[in-house]
Amino acid sequence: MNPIRRRHLALTLAAAALAACGLPAQAADWPGDKPISYVVPFTVGGSTDVVGRMLAQKLGERLHQSVVVENKPGAAGAIGAAYVAKAPADGYTLFGGTISTHAINASLYKNLRYDPVKDFEPVSLVATLPNVLLVDPNLGVDSVADLIALLKREPSKRTFASSGPGTSTHLAGELFADTIGVPLTHVPYKGTPPAMVDVSSGAVTFMFDQMTAALPLLQNGKLKLLAVTTPQRIALAPDTPTMEEAGVQGFQMASWQAVYAPKGTPKPIVDRLSQEIAAILKEPDVQEKLGKTMGMQLVGSSPEALRDLMASEIPRWAEVVQKSGAQVD
């Protein structure tokens, strides 16, 4: 048998085997010669975008196919999530999901245009990220206690920023205001970078966001770090207290990044992606950039582990949303 006929027979047998298992034949030669879209539901420059571009590059190398990042920001990631929820379940659309898109939004939005559970296949938990409390260095506060005192003196003049309604940064601000008993005005932005710029200029009083996104402005002195929201201090800022150490008891919050595919994406493709992502997160340059430099705790989980995480996070954040009174139409 000549090589061409032998290859044709092998492909035919592989497709037949998949069909016998009830799986679509196109999974046999995925990704083939078609580029893969990786949808980031936030603006360029934020932590979700950084993670997405790193994974897209590395997946492209491993799959021998282009993986193209598409930014579709807005509504705490809901616009991008709704887009992916309707995409073909063929392995050519991936989604950079977060604690906002796949936990908080489920209870925060009255009319969410997608279902975090029913419309997606979990692929892998990528990383968890510490959140931090940030202010303008010229605000005149040196601690969380100083900030609380300022907010209580001038509540009508003080605001907090977020990277969008329903994001963990929004909920952190609402929870903080509720915890200290001071009503504050929320100022939402379409992503982290513009929000941080306004905090650094004093246009907005403070914000919570991920340490990864805040690092550049912290390093050049345009933002001041007051506290971290994780239970323990973090390696990137060992002298910075936790919120609890700063006197705000019971205040803990950590964001996370994950990868999803549209519901119905063939299991062999999901499993392959999960395995590749786990391997990518162990690569030295990825560990250096996302782990050591940006402070992410890299994971690389099975699809089942990500599904279990969502099962605990969705009701947890529903309770926080209810307590804070936050609601988005």
Short mmCIF file of N, CA and C in Angstrom, two decimals, residues 38-41 47-48 51-52 55 94-102 120-129 255-261 277 281 296 299-303 305-307 309-310:
data_model
loop_
_atom_site.label_atom_id
_atom_site.label_comp_id
_atom_site.label_asym_id
_atom_site.label_seq_id
_atom_site.Cartn_x
_atom_site.Cartn_y
_atom_site.Cartn_z
N TYR A 38 -9.24 33.09 20.69
CA TYR A 38 -9.22 33.13 22.16
C TYR A 38 -9.82 34.47 22.57
N VAL A 39 -11.04 34.44 23.08
CA VAL A 39 -11.77 35.67 23.40
C VAL A 39 -11.44 36.12 24.83
N VAL A 40 -10.95 37.36 24.94
CA VAL A 40 -10.68 37.99 26.23
C VAL A 40 -11.80 39.01 26.47
N PRO A 41 -12.59 38.88 27.53
CA PRO A 41 -13.73 39.77 27.72
C PRO A 41 -13.44 41.08 28.42
N SER A 47 -5.08 41.86 33.51
CA SER A 47 -4.52 40.54 33.81
C SER A 47 -5.12 39.45 32.93
N THR A 48 -6.42 39.53 32.63
CA THR A 48 -7.04 38.52 31.78
C THR A 48 -6.45 38.57 30.38
N VAL A 51 -2.82 37.03 30.55
CA VAL A 51 -2.92 35.57 30.60
C VAL A 51 -3.32 35.03 29.23
N GLY A 52 -4.31 35.66 28.62
CA GLY A 52 -4.80 35.20 27.33
C GLY A 52 -3.73 35.23 26.25
N LEU A 55 -1.14 32.42 26.92
CA LEU A 55 -1.67 31.10 26.58
C LEU A 55 -1.85 30.95 25.07
N LEU A 94 -12.17 29.73 22.17
CA LEU A 94 -11.87 29.57 23.59
C LEU A 94 -12.20 30.88 24.30
N PHE A 95 -12.36 30.80 25.62
CA PHE A 95 -12.76 31.97 26.38
C PHE A 95 -11.93 32.11 27.64
N GLY A 96 -11.41 33.32 27.86
CA GLY A 96 -10.68 33.61 29.09
C GLY A 96 -11.64 34.05 30.17
N GLY A 97 -12.13 33.09 30.93
CA GLY A 97 -13.12 33.36 31.96
C GLY A 97 -12.47 33.80 33.27
N THR A 98 -13.28 34.43 34.13
CA THR A 98 -12.78 34.93 35.41
C THR A 98 -13.82 34.71 36.50
N ILE A 99 -13.45 35.09 37.70
CA ILE A 99 -14.37 35.05 38.82
C ILE A 99 -15.62 35.88 38.53
N SER A 100 -15.47 36.93 37.72
CA SER A 100 -16.63 37.78 37.37
C SER A 100 -17.55 37.07 36.39
N THR A 101 -16.99 36.60 35.27
CA THR A 101 -17.84 36.03 34.22
C THR A 101 -18.50 34.73 34.63
N HIS A 102 -17.82 33.94 35.49
CA HIS A 102 -18.33 32.60 35.78
C HIS A 102 -18.66 32.35 37.25
N PHE A 120 -21.19 26.60 28.88
CA PHE A 120 -19.74 26.48 28.74
C PHE A 120 -19.22 25.11 29.18
N GLU A 121 -18.13 24.71 28.56
CA GLU A 121 -17.38 23.54 28.99
C GLU A 121 -16.15 24.04 29.75
N PRO A 122 -16.01 23.73 31.03
CA PRO A 122 -14.79 24.10 31.75
C PRO A 122 -13.58 23.39 31.13
N VAL A 123 -12.49 24.09 30.98
CA VAL A 123 -11.27 23.50 30.43
C VAL A 123 -10.19 23.41 31.51
N SER A 124 -9.85 24.56 32.11
CA SER A 124 -8.79 24.56 33.13
C SER A 124 -8.82 25.83 33.96
N LEU A 125 -8.62 25.68 35.27
CA LEU A 125 -8.33 26.83 36.12
C LEU A 125 -6.86 27.17 35.87
N VAL A 126 -6.61 28.42 35.50
CA VAL A 126 -5.25 28.82 35.14
C VAL A 126 -4.49 29.34 36.37
N ALA A 127 -5.10 30.28 37.11
CA ALA A 127 -4.37 30.90 38.21
C ALA A 127 -5.32 31.60 39.17
N THR A 128 -4.87 31.78 40.38
CA THR A 128 -5.56 32.66 41.33
C THR A 128 -4.68 33.90 41.51
N LEU A 129 -5.32 35.03 41.82
CA LEU A 129 -4.60 36.30 41.86
C LEU A 129 -5.00 37.10 43.10
N SER A 255 -9.11 36.77 43.21
CA SER A 255 -9.65 36.57 41.86
C SER A 255 -9.07 35.30 41.25
N TRP A 256 -9.67 34.83 40.16
CA TRP A 256 -9.10 33.69 39.44
C TRP A 256 -9.34 33.82 37.95
N GLN A 257 -8.48 33.15 37.21
CA GLN A 257 -8.52 33.13 35.75
C GLN A 257 -8.69 31.69 35.30
N ALA A 258 -9.49 31.47 34.27
CA ALA A 258 -9.74 30.11 33.78
C ALA A 258 -10.00 30.13 32.28
N VAL A 259 -9.99 28.95 31.68
CA VAL A 259 -10.27 28.81 30.25
C VAL A 259 -11.50 27.95 30.08
N TYR A 260 -12.38 28.39 29.17
CA TYR A 260 -13.62 27.67 28.86
C TYR A 260 -13.77 27.51 27.35
N ALA A 261 -14.66 26.62 26.96
CA ALA A 261 -15.05 26.46 25.56
C ALA A 261 -16.58 26.43 25.52
N ILE A 277 -2.56 23.18 28.56
CA ILE A 277 -2.49 24.35 29.45
C ILE A 277 -1.72 24.00 30.71
N LEU A 281 1.78 25.95 31.86
CA LEU A 281 1.95 26.66 33.12
C LEU A 281 3.16 26.18 33.91
N MET A 296 0.98 35.76 40.23
CA MET A 296 -0.12 34.81 40.10
C MET A 296 0.27 33.46 40.70
N VAL A 299 -2.05 27.30 38.42
CA VAL A 299 -2.71 26.06 38.80
C VAL A 299 -2.61 25.02 37.69
N GLY A 300 -3.48 25.15 36.67
CA GLY A 300 -3.53 24.15 35.61
C GLY A 300 -4.32 22.94 36.08
N SER A 301 -5.64 23.06 36.11
CA SER A 301 -6.50 22.01 36.68
C SER A 301 -7.17 21.17 35.60
N SER A 302 -7.82 20.13 36.04
CA SER A 302 -8.68 19.34 35.16
C SER A 302 -9.99 20.10 34.93
N PRO A 303 -10.74 19.76 33.87
CA PRO A 303 -12.05 20.38 33.69
C PRO A 303 -12.97 20.14 34.88
N ALA A 305 -12.16 19.78 38.05
CA ALA A 305 -11.78 20.63 39.18
C ALA A 305 -12.30 22.05 39.01
N LEU A 306 -12.27 22.56 37.78
CA LEU A 306 -12.81 23.90 37.52
C LEU A 306 -14.32 23.90 37.71
N ARG A 307 -14.98 22.84 37.29
CA ARG A 307 -16.42 22.74 37.49
C ARG A 307 -16.76 22.73 38.98
N LEU A 309 -14.96 24.09 41.37
CA LEU A 309 -14.71 25.44 41.88
C LEU A 309 -15.92 26.34 41.64
N MET A 310 -16.48 26.28 40.45
CA MET A 310 -17.65 27.09 40.14
C MET A 310 -18.83 26.73 41.03
#
